[in-house]
Amino acid sequence: MVPVTTSAAPLSALSADDLAARLTTVRAAYDELKAQGLKLDLTRGKPGADQLDLSNGLLTLPTTYLDRSGTDTRNYGGLEGLAEIREIFADLLGVDVASVVAGGNSSLTMMHQVLTALLLKGGPDSPRPWGQEPVVKFICPVPGYDRHFTMLAELGIEMLSVPMTPDGPDPVAVRALVANDPSVKGMWIVPTYANPTGAVCSAEVAAELMAMPTAAPDFRILWDNAYAVHHLTDVETKSADALGLAAASGHPNRPIMFASTSKITFAGAGVAALAASPENKAWYLQRLNFAAIGPDKINQLRHVEFFGDADGVRAHMRKHRALIAPKFAAVEDALSSRLTGLGIATWTVPTGGYFVNLDVLDGTASRVVALAKEAGIALTPAGSAYPHGNDPDDRNIRLAPTYPVLDEVVLAMAGVAVCVELAALEKLSA
Amino acid sequence: MVPVTTSAAPLSALSADDLAARLTTVRAAYDELKAQGLKLDLTRGKPGADQLDLSNGLLTLPTTYLDRSGTDTRNYGGLEGLAEIREIFADLLGVDVASVVAGGNSSLTMMHQVLTALLLKGGPDSPRPWGQEPVVKFICPVPGYDRHFTMLAELGIEMLSVPMTPDGPDPVAVRALVANDPSVKGMWIVPTYANPTGAVCSAEVAAELMAMPTAAPDFRILWDNAYAVHHLTDVETKSADALGLAAASGHPNRPIMFASTSKITFAGAGVAALAASPENKAWYLQRLNFAAIGPDKINQLRHVEFFGDADGVRAHMRKHRALIAPKFAAVEDALSSRLTGLGIATWTVPTGGYFVNLDVLDGTASRVVALAKEAGIALTPAGSAYPHGNDPDDRNIRLAPTYPVLDEVVLAMAGVAVCVELAALEKLSA
């Protein structure tokens, strides 16, 4: 991730007259934009139809319903998932196959299962169920994934923000929060190509997080490796070895890892997985055993036949990259050609994942989103990357360029750049 | 359901000498049985491979990924499920399509979601989350479905047994429990072809349960209609209209209905559904929204293409019946030819569902299961149809004849009959 810093001719240095003139010009540009009657959407990290087409082979698979052990996958059972799909996840995530559970179509559901089980039952090392504590707090690196935060809010878990740095969550801030407060029970991380900044948690930061002393004996790091293999460049970054680092530092139960094929095959019909220590895995399966008889093993087998092995997944991801890297380049082109030097925005140039993080002039993010909406360009609501949707600086906007076709990304981002500048000029003129 | 009552020459009327002689004969028969080295399994209500074959057409479906509204089912979204599969469930369950949510591969998972949400959040009419009550109790008709009971035990919910009659849960017993105790928050029912007795909840009993006054304002009836269309005779019994009866009696939020295609298509890869009042449905989707982005819509579309409509499901179920009705007949033949008149067993002759309920001489069920096991015939553990696996009379055994092939059912049931008589003779001779 390379944050682009603007450098020359900042708007804030303009005279009142120049500012007024520029506001007139940009307002005219915005009126032209509105006149185009656009209907574009950069809100969600959804794969485009061309990306989904890459996996259409799944629609006529599997060719057999027997797994390699001879088990009839059409019937009940097999709570931990098929061995062959667990092997693929293990390889991709750099963990032992014994640590992996393959589930249904949603890793978000697995995260929710883990949190509700911790609340209702407690983990293997919990003094009592989390729900019986007076208060439970979670550390949230910001900006972060909105669904992580809304899940905590729904479950009554308090959120403590820490800054997301280009190398992962700020370990000093995290350490300060966990050291003495046993009500701080866990934290979220998207370790690789984080939503929305694209940051990659370094091995050093991961090691610190796994080793740090925590007042809570059952501190959990929910390691949502949603974009582990979702590279946008030739550098296919390896995720930090969370399970290995945790075990080595004497906290094997600290991390629980999640991943899925949602942005690999079909976003709605993929396979999700969880990886954890032996004790955590046994605990999870024990809970799951009261809620399910087994995952959709046919869909797991379908994926195994489609990919063959982990290298099949990696080759497939290069096809995704060929389709979406140009969209990310279009975002970068639009922002840098129109905003560089104005001193009103910084943004990320991610090397993987699904998002570009755009920070606009403080206090203008909501206005930018409103202006864009009026011009027919849907953006994620300002603040959504913060707990309770509250960005204290009102500056953060998450851009998701994968779903629209390339021409639409180009159009939309040209429009976004106009909105960013207009909102800044309004603010500076006020 | 016709309970068979034994009538003539009961073993209990034999003289001591005759009893001893008969014990010797039956012991010899049991030794012969053991010598056969059988390896048969009547434990679980799983479809047989021939039943699963009926749905192999699913393996190469769907032929399109667009639903009839043009939505790309490969992508995220659509939390309530595809309209076309919801229509099929609505027709089969006799409810309005607006009440239906179609989910993943497991109705058990939906039940667990509902219970955990009630514990953590409370329902729309709850004074507070159930988990904040000093105690929560659930009514459990017995014998009943073991997974219902283990789920409650896992979640710390106390169980109160009521007798299952041939017309459903004993409404007098239920009424007495719910009238004055606000900690009695709900009950289970398998309304149609109940697990394991095959009982069908009559419209009258259903009406009483939906109308009865309850001390808890948020009393819930978890209406697990797992076998709604799983007929074993020409009489295709219609389930009672739980949602309609509840709404008519002023308790629209009382029932939540569950069903799935697990025993219609593939047991591990079907589609589950929930149906409830508008308020309950909105509540469920609101909770689900924090835990999932949408169900596997491709699998839903696959099922829609395969069946076409609800009549397609009904026609498909007649093919199941043709395969499994002979197995149920074999159970009935073995039991009636070997045990009728001995006064040591009664059993059900179900007109639908997956089980035969066998009640043996009080105090001998565990012994029968042990004897069968030693002879290579796996039966569900005695007592498993009761909360905490505790059958106070030690007489109940659940027989599940669908999974083995017919010849195996015949062999196994001949063996079971010998074990039932041997255990009874041992007991009577003691």
Tab-separated table of N, CA, C and O in Angstrom, chain B residues 30-116:
chain	number	residue	atom	x	y	z
B	30	TYR	N	-30.553	-66.188	20.101
B	30	TYR	CA	-29.672	-65.022	20.162
B	30	TYR	C	-28.229	-65.417	19.841
B	30	TYR	O	-27.521	-64.699	19.118
B	31	ASP	N	-27.802	-66.577	20.331
B	31	ASP	CA	-26.438	-67.023	20.021
B	31	ASP	C	-26.274	-67.257	18.520
B	31	ASP	O	-25.231	-66.917	17.938
B	32	GLU	N	-27.314	-67.814	17.926
B	32	GLU	CA	-27.287	-67.977	16.457
B	32	GLU	C	-27.168	-66.628	15.764
B	32	GLU	O	-26.438	-66.465	14.784
B	33	LEU	N	-27.936	-65.676	16.286
B	33	LEU	CA	-27.913	-64.323	15.720
B	33	LEU	C	-26.496	-63.753	15.780
B	33	LEU	O	-25.958	-63.259	14.781
B	34	LYS	N	-25.880	-63.881	16.955
B	34	LYS	CA	-24.526	-63.362	17.112
B	34	LYS	C	-23.546	-64.034	16.154
B	34	LYS	O	-22.646	-63.401	15.624
B	35	ALA	N	-23.780	-65.332	15.953
B	35	ALA	CA	-22.876	-66.110	15.109
B	35	ALA	C	-22.905	-65.635	13.653
B	35	ALA	O	-21.981	-65.902	12.883
B	36	GLN	N	-23.969	-64.925	13.286
B	36	GLN	CA	-24.067	-64.451	11.895
B	36	GLN	C	-23.080	-63.322	11.594
B	36	GLN	O	-22.852	-63.008	10.417
B	37	GLY	N	-22.538	-62.719	12.653
B	37	GLY	CA	-21.571	-61.626	12.435
B	37	GLY	C	-22.142	-60.468	11.638
B	37	GLY	O	-21.506	-59.963	10.714
B	38	LEU	N	-23.342	-60.054	11.987
B	38	LEU	CA	-23.993	-58.960	11.258
B	38	LEU	C	-23.265	-57.634	11.495
B	38	LEU	O	-22.521	-57.478	12.453
B	39	LYS	N	-23.508	-56.694	10.599
B	39	LYS	CA	-23.014	-55.323	10.777
B	39	LYS	C	-24.069	-54.410	10.157
B	39	LYS	O	-23.972	-54.008	9.010
B	40	LEU	N	-25.117	-54.175	10.953
B	40	LEU	CA	-26.283	-53.452	10.443
B	40	LEU	C	-26.540	-52.225	11.307
B	40	LEU	O	-26.172	-52.185	12.477
B	41	ASP	N	-27.198	-51.220	10.725
B	41	ASP	CA	-27.324	-49.931	11.406
B	41	ASP	C	-28.731	-49.365	11.225
B	41	ASP	O	-29.139	-49.029	10.128
B	42	LEU	N	-29.441	-49.292	12.322
B	42	LEU	CA	-30.785	-48.688	12.294
B	42	LEU	C	-30.813	-47.403	13.131
B	42	LEU	O	-31.846	-47.015	13.662
B	43	THR	N	-29.671	-46.729	13.243
B	43	THR	CA	-29.586	-45.640	14.224
B	43	THR	C	-30.175	-44.312	13.770
B	43	THR	O	-30.837	-43.643	14.541
B	44	ARG	N	-29.884	-43.903	12.546
B	44	ARG	CA	-30.205	-42.520	12.205
B	44	ARG	C	-31.238	-42.441	11.083
B	44	ARG	O	-31.298	-43.299	10.219
B	45	GLY	N	-32.008	-41.359	11.088
B	45	GLY	CA	-32.985	-41.131	10.035
B	45	GLY	C	-32.324	-40.552	8.802
B	45	GLY	O	-32.514	-39.388	8.471
B	46	LYS	N	-31.542	-41.377	8.156
B	46	LYS	CA	-30.841	-40.928	6.948
B	46	LYS	C	-31.468	-41.573	5.726
B	46	LYS	O	-31.802	-42.757	5.746
B	47	PRO	N	-31.595	-40.858	4.630
B	47	PRO	CA	-32.085	-41.491	3.405
B	47	PRO	C	-31.091	-42.523	2.890
B	47	PRO	O	-29.873	-42.391	3.081
B	48	GLY	N	-31.607	-43.537	2.239
B	48	GLY	CA	-30.754	-44.534	1.613
B	48	GLY	C	-30.179	-44.027	0.297
B	48	GLY	O	-30.649	-43.032	-0.259
B	49	ALA	N	-29.169	-44.728	-0.184
B	49	ALA	CA	-28.511	-44.302	-1.426
B	49	ALA	C	-29.506	-44.286	-2.586
B	49	ALA	O	-29.433	-43.415	-3.466
B	50	ASP	N	-30.455	-45.234	-2.590
B	50	ASP	CA	-31.431	-45.247	-3.687
B	50	ASP	C	-32.327	-44.004	-3.636
B	50	ASP	O	-32.739	-43.484	-4.675
B	51	GLN	N	-32.602	-43.539	-2.434
B	51	GLN	CA	-33.384	-42.304	-2.319
B	51	GLN	C	-32.584	-41.095	-2.829
B	51	GLN	O	-33.126	-40.222	-3.509
B	52	LEU	N	-31.327	-41.068	-2.472
B	52	LEU	CA	-30.478	-39.961	-2.923
B	52	LEU	C	-30.355	-39.962	-4.453
B	52	LEU	O	-30.333	-38.902	-5.087
B	53	ASP	N	-30.320	-41.167	-5.018
B	53	ASP	CA	-30.220	-41.267	-6.481
B	53	ASP	C	-31.375	-40.543	-7.178
B	53	ASP	O	-31.212	-40.062	-8.318
B	54	LEU	N	-32.529	-40.481	-6.526
B	54	LEU	CA	-33.685	-39.825	-7.142
B	54	LEU	C	-33.392	-38.361	-7.489
B	54	LEU	O	-34.061	-37.790	-8.346
B	55	SER	N	-32.419	-37.788	-6.802
B	55	SER	CA	-32.131	-36.359	-6.986
B	55	SER	C	-30.821	-36.091	-7.714
B	55	SER	O	-30.331	-34.963	-7.718
B	56	ASN	N	-30.271	-37.114	-8.350
B	56	ASN	CA	-28.973	-36.894	-9.006
B	56	ASN	C	-29.039	-35.856	-10.125
B	56	ASN	O	-28.007	-35.299	-10.516
B	57	GLY	N	-30.248	-35.592	-10.610
B	57	GLY	CA	-30.405	-34.538	-11.614
B	57	GLY	C	-29.892	-33.187	-11.130
B	57	GLY	O	-29.488	-32.339	-11.941
B	58	LEU	N	-29.898	-33.010	-9.819
B	58	LEU	CA	-29.397	-31.748	-9.251
B	58	LEU	C	-27.921	-31.508	-9.582
B	58	LEU	O	-27.475	-30.355	-9.637
B	59	LEU	N	-27.176	-32.592	-9.777
B	59	LEU	CA	-25.715	-32.455	-9.886
B	59	LEU	C	-25.284	-31.662	-11.118
B	59	LEU	O	-24.173	-31.136	-11.145
B	60	THR	N	-26.150	-31.574	-12.112
B	60	THR	CA	-25.772	-30.803	-13.306
B	60	THR	C	-26.656	-29.575	-13.491
B	60	THR	O	-26.745	-29.014	-14.579
B	61	LEU	N	-27.310	-29.175	-12.429
B	61	LEU	CA	-28.118	-27.957	-12.457
B	61	LEU	C	-27.438	-26.889	-11.571
B	61	LEU	O	-26.603	-27.238	-10.757
B	62	PRO	N	-27.806	-25.622	-11.722
B	62	PRO	CA	-28.801	-25.078	-12.646
B	62	PRO	C	-28.219	-24.857	-14.045
B	62	PRO	O	-27.000	-24.775	-14.209
B	63	THR	N	-29.100	-24.715	-15.019
B	63	THR	CA	-28.652	-24.430	-16.386
B	63	THR	C	-28.482	-22.926	-16.594
B	63	THR	O	-27.907	-22.512	-17.595
B	64	THR	N	-29.006	-22.140	-15.691
B	64	THR	CA	-28.796	-20.686	-15.752
B	64	THR	C	-28.512	-20.196	-14.339
B	64	THR	O	-28.883	-20.858	-13.377
B	65	TYR	N	-27.847	-19.055	-14.240
B	65	TYR	CA	-27.600	-18.500	-12.899
B	65	TYR	C	-28.473	-17.285	-12.640
B	65	TYR	O	-28.317	-16.622	-11.617
B	66	LEU	N	-29.370	-16.982	-13.583
B	66	LEU	CA	-30.282	-15.855	-13.357
B	66	LEU	C	-31.595	-16.367	-12.800
B	66	LEU	O	-32.156	-17.334	-13.309
B	67	ASP	N	-32.078	-15.719	-11.746
B	67	ASP	CA	-33.399	-16.116	-11.277
B	67	ASP	C	-34.456	-15.442	-12.165
B	67	ASP	O	-34.121	-14.711	-13.095
B	68	ARG	N	-35.717	-15.684	-11.891
B	68	ARG	CA	-36.722	-15.208	-12.851
B	68	ARG	C	-36.847	-13.692	-12.858
B	68	ARG	O	-37.352	-13.117	-13.810
B	69	SER	N	-36.331	-13.039	-11.806
B	69	SER	CA	-36.347	-11.568	-11.801
B	69	SER	C	-35.121	-11.013	-12.514
B	69	SER	O	-34.971	-9.802	-12.631
B	70	GLY	N	-34.242	-11.912	-12.965
B	70	GLY	CA	-33.034	-11.463	-13.650
B	70	GLY	C	-31.846	-11.242	-12.738
B	70	GLY	O	-30.775	-10.843	-13.186
B	71	THR	N	-32.017	-11.515	-11.455
B	71	THR	CA	-30.904	-11.349	-10.513
B	71	THR	C	-29.850	-12.435	-10.727
B	71	THR	O	-30.178	-13.602	-10.932
B	72	ASP	N	-28.590	-12.031	-10.674
B	72	ASP	CA	-27.476	-12.966	-10.810
B	72	ASP	C	-27.283	-13.684	-9.478
B	72	ASP	O	-26.771	-13.100	-8.522
B	73	THR	N	-27.692	-14.933	-9.423
B	73	THR	CA	-27.659	-15.669	-8.148
B	73	THR	C	-26.240	-16.028	-7.725
B	73	THR	O	-26.043	-16.502	-6.603
B	74	ARG	N	-25.272	-15.804	-8.591
B	74	ARG	CA	-23.893	-16.131	-8.223
B	74	ARG	C	-23.326	-15.124	-7.227
B	74	ARG	O	-22.365	-15.415	-6.536
B	75	ASN	N	-23.902	-13.941	-7.194
B	75	ASN	CA	-23.328	-12.873	-6.373
B	75	ASN	C	-23.953	-12.828	-4.981
B	75	ASN	O	-24.812	-13.633	-4.651
B	76	TYR	N	-23.492	-11.915	-4.168
B	76	TYR	CA	-23.993	-11.721	-2.808
B	76	TYR	C	-25.448	-11.279	-2.796
B	76	TYR	O	-25.953	-10.732	-3.768
B	77	GLY	N	-26.080	-11.405	-1.634
B	77	GLY	CA	-27.350	-10.724	-1.402
B	77	GLY	C	-28.568	-11.619	-1.352
B	77	GLY	O	-28.474	-12.843	-1.474
B	78	GLY	N	-29.714	-10.993	-1.137
B	78	GLY	CA	-30.981	-11.722	-1.157
B	78	GLY	C	-31.214	-12.532	0.105
B	78	GLY	O	-31.453	-13.749	0.045
B	79	LEU	N	-31.178	-11.856	1.260
B	79	LEU	CA	-31.189	-12.537	2.548
B	79	LEU	C	-32.386	-13.465	2.746
B	79	LEU	O	-32.264	-14.504	3.400
B	80	GLU	N	-33.544	-13.128	2.184
B	80	GLU	CA	-34.725	-13.970	2.441
B	80	GLU	C	-34.830	-15.141	1.472
B	80	GLU	O	-35.729	-15.972	1.624
B	81	GLY	N	-33.918	-15.242	0.526
B	81	GLY	CA	-33.945	-16.365	-0.405
B	81	GLY	C	-34.718	-16.034	-1.669
B	81	GLY	O	-35.431	-15.039	-1.744
B	82	LEU	N	-34.566	-16.897	-2.674
B	82	LEU	CA	-35.214	-16.663	-3.962
B	82	LEU	C	-36.724	-16.783	-3.845
B	82	LEU	O	-37.242	-17.704	-3.220
B	83	ALA	N	-37.424	-15.887	-4.511
B	83	ALA	CA	-38.891	-15.916	-4.487
B	83	ALA	C	-39.415	-17.275	-4.951
B	83	ALA	O	-40.366	-17.819	-4.366
B	84	GLU	N	-38.807	-17.851	-5.979
B	84	GLU	CA	-39.383	-19.071	-6.548
B	84	GLU	C	-39.261	-20.268	-5.596
B	84	GLU	O	-40.166	-21.107	-5.551
B	85	ILE	N	-38.200	-20.354	-4.816
B	85	ILE	CA	-38.115	-21.477	-3.857
B	85	ILE	C	-38.998	-21.182	-2.644
B	85	ILE	O	-39.599	-22.090	-2.063
B	86	ARG	N	-39.127	-19.915	-2.300
B	86	ARG	CA	-40.027	-19.555	-1.194
B	86	ARG	C	-41.471	-19.908	-1.554
B	86	ARG	O	-42.238	-20.372	-0.702
B	87	GLU	N	-41.840	-19.749	-2.806
B	87	GLU	CA	-43.193	-20.128	-3.244
B	87	GLU	C	-43.429	-21.624	-3.104
B	87	GLU	O	-44.515	-22.061	-2.716
B	88	ILE	N	-42.422	-22.405	-3.444
B	88	ILE	CA	-42.568	-23.867	-3.320
B	88	ILE	C	-42.754	-24.248	-1.853
B	88	ILE	O	-43.665	-25.014	-1.508
B	89	PHE	N	-41.937	-23.693	-0.982
B	89	PHE	CA	-42.090	-24.003	0.447
B	89	PHE	C	-43.457	-23.529	0.954
B	89	PHE	O	-44.103	-24.222	1.739
B	90	ALA	N	-43.880	-22.354	0.522
B	90	ALA	CA	-45.165	-21.824	0.982
B	90	ALA	C	-46.297	-22.775	0.607
B	90	ALA	O	-47.172	-23.086	1.434
B	91	ASP	N	-46.261	-23.254	-0.606
B	91	ASP	CA	-47.295	-24.186	-1.072
B	91	ASP	C	-47.250	-25.476	-0.250
B	91	ASP	O	-48.275	-25.953	0.267
B	92	LEU	N	-46.073	-26.039	-0.072
B	92	LEU	CA	-45.949	-27.310	0.665
B	92	LEU	C	-46.347	-27.166	2.133
B	92	LEU	O	-46.904	-28.092	2.728
B	93	LEU	N	-46.049	-26.000	2.708
B	93	LEU	CA	-46.314	-25.808	4.143
B	93	LEU	C	-47.687	-25.185	4.388
B	93	LEU	O	-48.098	-25.038	5.541
B	94	GLY	N	-48.378	-24.803	3.324
B	94	GLY	CA	-49.693	-24.197	3.485
B	94	GLY	C	-49.635	-22.838	4.159
B	94	GLY	O	-50.469	-22.512	5.005
B	95	VAL	N	-48.644	-22.037	3.781
B	95	VAL	CA	-48.510	-20.697	4.359
B	95	VAL	C	-48.367	-19.686	3.233
B	95	VAL	O	-48.136	-20.039	2.074
B	96	ASP	N	-48.478	-18.431	3.583
B	96	ASP	CA	-48.312	-17.367	2.614
B	96	ASP	C	-46.830	-17.225	2.256
B	96	ASP	O	-45.966	-17.310	3.129
B	97	VAL	N	-46.541	-16.982	0.982
B	97	VAL	CA	-45.144	-16.878	0.571
B	97	VAL	C	-44.429	-15.733	1.309
B	97	VAL	O	-43.225	-15.815	1.584
B	98	ALA	N	-45.184	-14.703	1.668
B	98	ALA	CA	-44.562	-13.557	2.362
B	98	ALA	C	-43.993	-13.952	3.722
B	98	ALA	O	-43.142	-13.259	4.266
B	99	SER	N	-44.457	-15.076	4.266
B	99	SER	CA	-43.992	-15.481	5.594
B	99	SER	C	-42.695	-16.292	5.550
B	99	SER	O	-42.117	-16.598	6.592
B	100	VAL	N	-42.246	-16.650	4.347
B	100	VAL	CA	-41.171	-17.645	4.211
B	100	VAL	C	-39.794	-17.010	3.995
B	100	VAL	O	-39.655	-16.082	3.202
B	101	VAL	N	-38.804	-17.541	4.688
B	101	VAL	CA	-37.396	-17.257	4.413
B	101	VAL	C	-36.746	-18.567	3.985
B	101	VAL	O	-36.880	-19.574	4.686
B	102	ALA	N	-36.073	-18.576	2.858
B	102	ALA	CA	-35.330	-19.771	2.424
B	102	ALA	C	-33.858	-19.565	2.737
B	102	ALA	O	-33.300	-18.504	2.449
B	103	GLY	N	-33.239	-20.561	3.359
B	103	GLY	CA	-31.877	-20.395	3.846
B	103	GLY	C	-30.875	-21.353	3.244
B	103	GLY	O	-30.914	-21.649	2.049
B	104	GLY	N	-30.002	-21.834	4.101
B	104	GLY	CA	-28.936	-22.732	3.689
B	104	GLY	C	-29.355	-24.186	3.715
B	104	GLY	O	-30.522	-24.512	3.471
B	105	ASN	N	-28.416	-25.066	4.063
B	105	ASN	CA	-28.695	-26.488	3.928
B	105	ASN	C	-29.265	-27.113	5.193
B	105	ASN	O	-29.424	-28.332	5.231
B	106	SER	N	-29.589	-26.325	6.215
B	106	SER	CA	-29.962	-26.959	7.476
B	106	SER	C	-31.033	-26.189	8.230
B	106	SER	O	-30.817	-25.045	8.635
B	107	SER	N	-32.182	-26.819	8.425
B	107	SER	CA	-33.218	-26.195	9.257
B	107	SER	C	-32.801	-26.228	10.718
B	107	SER	O	-33.169	-25.345	11.497
B	108	LEU	N	-32.002	-27.222	11.108
B	108	LEU	CA	-31.496	-27.262	12.478
B	108	LEU	C	-30.701	-25.992	12.782
B	108	LEU	O	-30.805	-25.415	13.872
B	109	THR	N	-29.931	-25.550	11.813
B	109	THR	CA	-29.164	-24.315	11.972
B	109	THR	C	-30.092	-23.117	12.147
B	109	THR	O	-29.827	-22.232	12.972
B	110	MET	N	-31.189	-23.087	11.415
B	110	MET	CA	-32.142	-21.975	11.563
B	110	MET	C	-32.782	-22.008	12.954
B	110	MET	O	-33.011	-20.966	13.569
B	111	MET	N	-33.092	-23.199	13.456
B	111	MET	CA	-33.651	-23.307	14.809
B	111	MET	C	-32.653	-22.777	15.841
B	111	MET	O	-33.017	-22.051	16.770
B	112	HIS	N	-31.405	-23.148	15.645
B	112	HIS	CA	-30.348	-22.705	16.561
B	112	HIS	C	-30.174	-21.189	16.483
B	112	HIS	O	-30.021	-20.520	17.516
B	113	GLN	N	-30.242	-20.637	15.285
B	113	GLN	CA	-30.164	-19.175	15.130
B	113	GLN	C	-31.289	-18.495	15.900
B	113	GLN	O	-31.078	-17.484	16.571
B	114	VAL	N	-32.506	-19.051	15.775
B	114	VAL	CA	-33.661	-18.458	16.444
B	114	VAL	C	-33.471	-18.515	17.963
B	114	VAL	O	-33.671	-17.514	18.665
B	115	LEU	N	-33.053	-19.659	18.461
B	115	LEU	CA	-32.886	-19.792	19.913
B	115	LEU	C	-31.766	-18.892	20.438
B	115	LEU	O	-31.926	-18.235	21.472
B	116	THR	N	-30.644	-18.855	19.737
B	116	THR	CA	-29.547	-18.002	20.222
B	116	THR	C	-29.940	-16.528	20.135
B	116	THR	O	-29.600	-15.736	21.022
